[in-house]
Short mmCIF file of C-alpha atoms in Angstrom, two decimals:
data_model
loop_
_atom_site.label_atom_id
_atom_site.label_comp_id
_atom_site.label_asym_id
_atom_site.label_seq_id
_atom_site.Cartn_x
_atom_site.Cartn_y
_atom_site.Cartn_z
CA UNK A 1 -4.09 -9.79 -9.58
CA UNK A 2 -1.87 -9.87 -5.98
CA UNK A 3 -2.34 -7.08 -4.29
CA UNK A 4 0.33 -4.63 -1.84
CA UNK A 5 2.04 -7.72 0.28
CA UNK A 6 3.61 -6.15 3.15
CA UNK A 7 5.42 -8.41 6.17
CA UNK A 8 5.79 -8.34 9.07
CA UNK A 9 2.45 -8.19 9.94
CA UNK A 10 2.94 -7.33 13.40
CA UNK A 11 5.93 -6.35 15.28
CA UNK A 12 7.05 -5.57 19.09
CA UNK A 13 10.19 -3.78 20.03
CA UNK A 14 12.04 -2.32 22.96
CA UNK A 15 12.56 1.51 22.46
CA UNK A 16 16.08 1.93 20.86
CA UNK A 17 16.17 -1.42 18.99
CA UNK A 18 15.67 -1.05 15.45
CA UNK A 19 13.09 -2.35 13.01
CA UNK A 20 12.68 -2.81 9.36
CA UNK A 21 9.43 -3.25 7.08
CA UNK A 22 9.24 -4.60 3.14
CA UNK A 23 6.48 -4.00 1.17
CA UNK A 24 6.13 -5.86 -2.52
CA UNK A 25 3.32 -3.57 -4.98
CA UNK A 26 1.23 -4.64 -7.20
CA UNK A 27 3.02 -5.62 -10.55
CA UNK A 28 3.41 -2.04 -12.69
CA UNK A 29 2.66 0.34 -10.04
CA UNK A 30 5.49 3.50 -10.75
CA UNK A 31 4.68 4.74 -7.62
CA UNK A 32 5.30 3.29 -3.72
CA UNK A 33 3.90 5.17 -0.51
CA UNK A 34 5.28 4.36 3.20
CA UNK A 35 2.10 6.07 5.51
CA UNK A 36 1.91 5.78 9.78
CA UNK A 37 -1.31 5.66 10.76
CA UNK A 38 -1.32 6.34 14.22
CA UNK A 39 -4.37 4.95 16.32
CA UNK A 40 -7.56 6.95 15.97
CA UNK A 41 -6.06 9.41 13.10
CA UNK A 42 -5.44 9.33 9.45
CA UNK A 43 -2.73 8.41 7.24
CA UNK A 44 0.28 10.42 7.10
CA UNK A 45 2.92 9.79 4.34
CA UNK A 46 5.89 9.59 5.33
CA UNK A 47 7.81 8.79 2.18
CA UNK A 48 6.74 8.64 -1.64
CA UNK A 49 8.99 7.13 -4.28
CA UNK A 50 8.54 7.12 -8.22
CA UNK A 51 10.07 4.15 -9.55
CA UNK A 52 13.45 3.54 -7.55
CA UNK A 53 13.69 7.69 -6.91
CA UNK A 54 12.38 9.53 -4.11
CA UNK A 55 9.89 12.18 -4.86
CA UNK A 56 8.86 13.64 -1.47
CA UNK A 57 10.43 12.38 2.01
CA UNK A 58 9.43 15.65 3.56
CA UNK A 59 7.80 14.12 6.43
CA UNK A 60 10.01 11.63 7.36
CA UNK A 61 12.33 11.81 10.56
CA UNK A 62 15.45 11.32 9.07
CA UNK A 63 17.40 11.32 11.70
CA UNK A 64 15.67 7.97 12.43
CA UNK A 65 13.74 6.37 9.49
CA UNK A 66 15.08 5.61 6.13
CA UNK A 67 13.79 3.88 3.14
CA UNK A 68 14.98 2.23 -0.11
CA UNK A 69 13.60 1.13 -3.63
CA UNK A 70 16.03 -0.80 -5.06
CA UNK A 71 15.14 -1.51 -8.27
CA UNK A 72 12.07 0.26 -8.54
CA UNK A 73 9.89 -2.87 -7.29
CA UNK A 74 10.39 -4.13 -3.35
CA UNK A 75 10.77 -1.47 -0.63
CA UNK A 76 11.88 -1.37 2.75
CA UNK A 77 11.53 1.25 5.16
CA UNK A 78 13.63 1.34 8.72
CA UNK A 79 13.37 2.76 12.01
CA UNK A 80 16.86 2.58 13.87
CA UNK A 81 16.78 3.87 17.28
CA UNK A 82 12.90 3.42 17.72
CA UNK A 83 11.00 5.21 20.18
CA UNK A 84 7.62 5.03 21.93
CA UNK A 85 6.07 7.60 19.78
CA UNK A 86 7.06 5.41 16.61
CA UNK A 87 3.95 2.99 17.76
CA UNK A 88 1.49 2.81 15.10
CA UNK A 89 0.61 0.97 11.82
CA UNK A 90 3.06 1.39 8.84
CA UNK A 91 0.69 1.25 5.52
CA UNK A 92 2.31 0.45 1.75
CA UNK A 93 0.68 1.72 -0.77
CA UNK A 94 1.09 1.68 -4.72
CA UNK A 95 -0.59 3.43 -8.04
CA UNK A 96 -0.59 3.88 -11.72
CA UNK A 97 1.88 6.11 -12.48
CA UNK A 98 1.11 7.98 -16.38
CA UNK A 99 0.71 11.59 -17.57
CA UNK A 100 -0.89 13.80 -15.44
CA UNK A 101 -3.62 11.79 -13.47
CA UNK A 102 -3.79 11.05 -10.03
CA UNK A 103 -4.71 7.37 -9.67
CA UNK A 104 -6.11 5.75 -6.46
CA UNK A 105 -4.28 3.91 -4.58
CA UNK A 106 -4.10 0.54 -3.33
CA UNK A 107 -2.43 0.01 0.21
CA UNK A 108 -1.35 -3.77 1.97
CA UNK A 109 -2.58 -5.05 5.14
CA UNK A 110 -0.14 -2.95 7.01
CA UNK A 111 2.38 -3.55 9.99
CA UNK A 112 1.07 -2.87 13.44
CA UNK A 113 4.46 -1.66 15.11
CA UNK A 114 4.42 -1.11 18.79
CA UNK A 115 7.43 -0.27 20.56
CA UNK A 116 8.19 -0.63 24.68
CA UNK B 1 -1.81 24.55 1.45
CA UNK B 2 -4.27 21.84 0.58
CA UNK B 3 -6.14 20.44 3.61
CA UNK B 4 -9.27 18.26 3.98
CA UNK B 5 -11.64 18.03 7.18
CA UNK B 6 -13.90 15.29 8.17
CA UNK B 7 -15.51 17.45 11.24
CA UNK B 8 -17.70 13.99 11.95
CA UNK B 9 -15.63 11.73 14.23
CA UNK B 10 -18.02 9.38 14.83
CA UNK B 11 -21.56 8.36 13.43
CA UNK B 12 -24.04 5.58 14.48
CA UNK B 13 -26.83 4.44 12.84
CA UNK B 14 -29.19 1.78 13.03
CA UNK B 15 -29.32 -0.44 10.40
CA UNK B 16 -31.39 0.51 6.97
CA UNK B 17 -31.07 4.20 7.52
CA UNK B 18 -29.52 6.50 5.26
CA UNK B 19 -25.95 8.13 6.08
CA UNK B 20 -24.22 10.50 5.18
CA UNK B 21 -20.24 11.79 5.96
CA UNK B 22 -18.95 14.70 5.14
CA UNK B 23 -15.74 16.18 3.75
CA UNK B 24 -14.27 19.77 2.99
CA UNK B 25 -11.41 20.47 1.20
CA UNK B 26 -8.86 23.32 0.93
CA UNK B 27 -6.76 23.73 -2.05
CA UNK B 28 -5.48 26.48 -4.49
CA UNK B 29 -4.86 24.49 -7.60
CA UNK B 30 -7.52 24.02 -10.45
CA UNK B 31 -6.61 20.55 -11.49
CA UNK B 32 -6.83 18.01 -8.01
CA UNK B 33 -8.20 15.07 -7.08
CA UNK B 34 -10.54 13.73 -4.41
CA UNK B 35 -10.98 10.15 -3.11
CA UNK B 36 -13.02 7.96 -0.64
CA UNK B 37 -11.43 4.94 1.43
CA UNK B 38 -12.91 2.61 3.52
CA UNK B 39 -10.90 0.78 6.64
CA UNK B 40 -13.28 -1.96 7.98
CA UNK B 41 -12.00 -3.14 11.22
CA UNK B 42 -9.29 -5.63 9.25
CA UNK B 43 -7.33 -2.64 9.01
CA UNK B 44 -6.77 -2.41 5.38
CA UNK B 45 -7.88 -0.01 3.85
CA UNK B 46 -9.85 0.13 0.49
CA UNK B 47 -10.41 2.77 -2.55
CA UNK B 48 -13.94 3.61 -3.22
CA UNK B 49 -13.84 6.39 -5.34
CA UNK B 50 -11.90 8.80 -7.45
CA UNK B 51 -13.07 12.44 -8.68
CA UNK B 52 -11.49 14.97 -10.48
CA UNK B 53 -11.85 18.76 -10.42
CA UNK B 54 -13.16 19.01 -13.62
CA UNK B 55 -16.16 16.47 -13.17
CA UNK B 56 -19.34 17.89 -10.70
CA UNK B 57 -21.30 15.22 -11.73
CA UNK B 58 -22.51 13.27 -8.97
CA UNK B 59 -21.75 9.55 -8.81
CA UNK B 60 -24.09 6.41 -7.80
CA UNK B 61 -22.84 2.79 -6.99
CA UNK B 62 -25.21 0.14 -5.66
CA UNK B 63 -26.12 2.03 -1.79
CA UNK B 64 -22.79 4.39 -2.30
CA UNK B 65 -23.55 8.00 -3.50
CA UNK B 66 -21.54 10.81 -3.74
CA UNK B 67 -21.79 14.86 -4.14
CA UNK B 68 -19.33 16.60 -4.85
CA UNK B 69 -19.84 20.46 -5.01
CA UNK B 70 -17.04 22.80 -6.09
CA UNK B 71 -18.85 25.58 -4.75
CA UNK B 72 -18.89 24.46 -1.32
CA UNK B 73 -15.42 22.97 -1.68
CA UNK B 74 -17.49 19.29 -0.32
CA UNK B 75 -17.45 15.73 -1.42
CA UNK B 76 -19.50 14.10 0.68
CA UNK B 77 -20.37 10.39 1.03
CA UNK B 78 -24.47 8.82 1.55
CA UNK B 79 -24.81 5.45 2.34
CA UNK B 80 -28.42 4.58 1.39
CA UNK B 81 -30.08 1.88 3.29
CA UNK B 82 -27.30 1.46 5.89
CA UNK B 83 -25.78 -2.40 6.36
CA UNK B 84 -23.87 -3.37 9.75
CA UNK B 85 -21.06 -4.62 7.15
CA UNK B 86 -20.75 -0.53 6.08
CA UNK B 87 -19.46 -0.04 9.77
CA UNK B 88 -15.66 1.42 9.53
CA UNK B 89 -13.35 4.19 9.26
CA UNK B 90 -14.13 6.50 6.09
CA UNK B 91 -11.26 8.81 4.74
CA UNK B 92 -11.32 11.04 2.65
CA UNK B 93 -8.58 12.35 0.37
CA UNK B 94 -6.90 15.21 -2.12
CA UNK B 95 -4.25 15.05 -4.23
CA UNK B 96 -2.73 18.18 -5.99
CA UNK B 97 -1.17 18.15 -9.35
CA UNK B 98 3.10 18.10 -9.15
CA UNK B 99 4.43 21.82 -8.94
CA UNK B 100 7.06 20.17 -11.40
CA UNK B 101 6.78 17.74 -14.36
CA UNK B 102 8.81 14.94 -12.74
CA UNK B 103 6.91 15.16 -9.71
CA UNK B 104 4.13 12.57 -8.54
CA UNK B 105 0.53 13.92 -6.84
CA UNK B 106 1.06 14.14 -3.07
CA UNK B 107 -1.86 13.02 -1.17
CA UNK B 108 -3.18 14.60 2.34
CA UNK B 109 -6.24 12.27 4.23
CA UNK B 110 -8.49 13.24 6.39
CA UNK B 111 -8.85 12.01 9.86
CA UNK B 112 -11.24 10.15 9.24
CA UNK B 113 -14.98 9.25 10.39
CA UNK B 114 -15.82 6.21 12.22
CA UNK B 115 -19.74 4.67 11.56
CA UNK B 116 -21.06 2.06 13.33
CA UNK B 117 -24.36 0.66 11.77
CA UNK B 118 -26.05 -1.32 14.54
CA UNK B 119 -28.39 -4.30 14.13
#
């Protein structure tokens, strides 16, 4: 079974250019997660969609990052102006979406963003 | 509001000892679950295990052990016989059941704790 592909892998930037990241899940996962992992701290999710709706993007500047499921399969998620502070890894992640369980989840490689 | 704490930022060990990280949770919901992830230094990172509130017992796979202790609000990690390939970042992780029935379990990590196993 593929697992979360996510490209680019890695990706450098001047501050105010803009950037965008896809992510492909594994086959039948409901449910897509766009984390930044910032060096030396945990994952923090930063948008969570259920099929091609978005369930929780309450952590997400909006006012510079947006994301799209079209479809309910592929995502992309976009930074447009970047800044410094944007520097980190962007994590995918995907799950089992049915009834009332919480499923693990399975994340891609990631894409190591830094931004001068 | 649902938080979890990994107060260990750092272990080292020498190979073949036992380990053991450590993880408290806050939450006010009765249903929630708890997970382990492991980010070797490739980066990605991978599921270990999944609990649910409702199930104290502890778990045992291969060196990996876990106890999880509603009590004490813990769900900590032992790595038995310690191998320099167990050296990464562990997280630790809760997800709370949706406050509505369209809604989808939002998950909150910990920071994380980093072991090094040395030869």
């Amino acid at each position: 079974e593929a697992g979360v592909a996510q490209s680019p892998r890695y990706k450098i930037i001047e501050k105010r250019q803009s950037v965008a990241f896809w992510c492909n899940p594994i086959s039948g996962h409901a449910t897509l997660y766009w984390y930044q992992q910032i060096l030396g701290q945990g994952p923090k999710l930063l948008i969570q969609f259920q099929n091609n709706g978005v369930v929780d993007d309450s952590q997400l500047p909006k006012d510079r990052f947006s994301a799209e499921r079209l479809k309910g399969v592929d995502s992309t998620l976009k930074i447009q102006p970047a800044k410094l502070e944007d520097s980190a890894v962007y994590l995918c992640a995907s799950s089992w979406r049915r009834g009332a369980v919480s499923y693990e989840q399975y994340f891609g490689p990631g894409t190591r963003l830094t931004v001068t | 509001a649902q938080k979890v704490t990994q107060a260990q930022t750092e272990i080292s060990v020498v190979e073949k000892e036992d380990v053991t990280l450590d993880c408290v949770y806050e939450t006010r919901d009765t249903t929630y679950y708890l997970f382990w992830y492991k980010q070797p230094p490739s980066g990605e990172l991978v599921f270990l295990i999944r609990r649910n509130s409702f199930d104290e017992q502890n778990e045992i796979s291969g060196r990996y052990s876990w106890n999880f202790q509603k009590s004490t609000s813990s769900f900590n990690f032992t790595i038995t016989a310690s191998q320099v390939v167990d050296s990464a970042v562990y997280f630790c992780a809760l997800s709370e059941a949706p406050r509505v029935a369209s809604g989808t379990y939002k998950y909150i990590f910990g920071t994380g704790t980093r072991l090094k196993v040395l030869a």
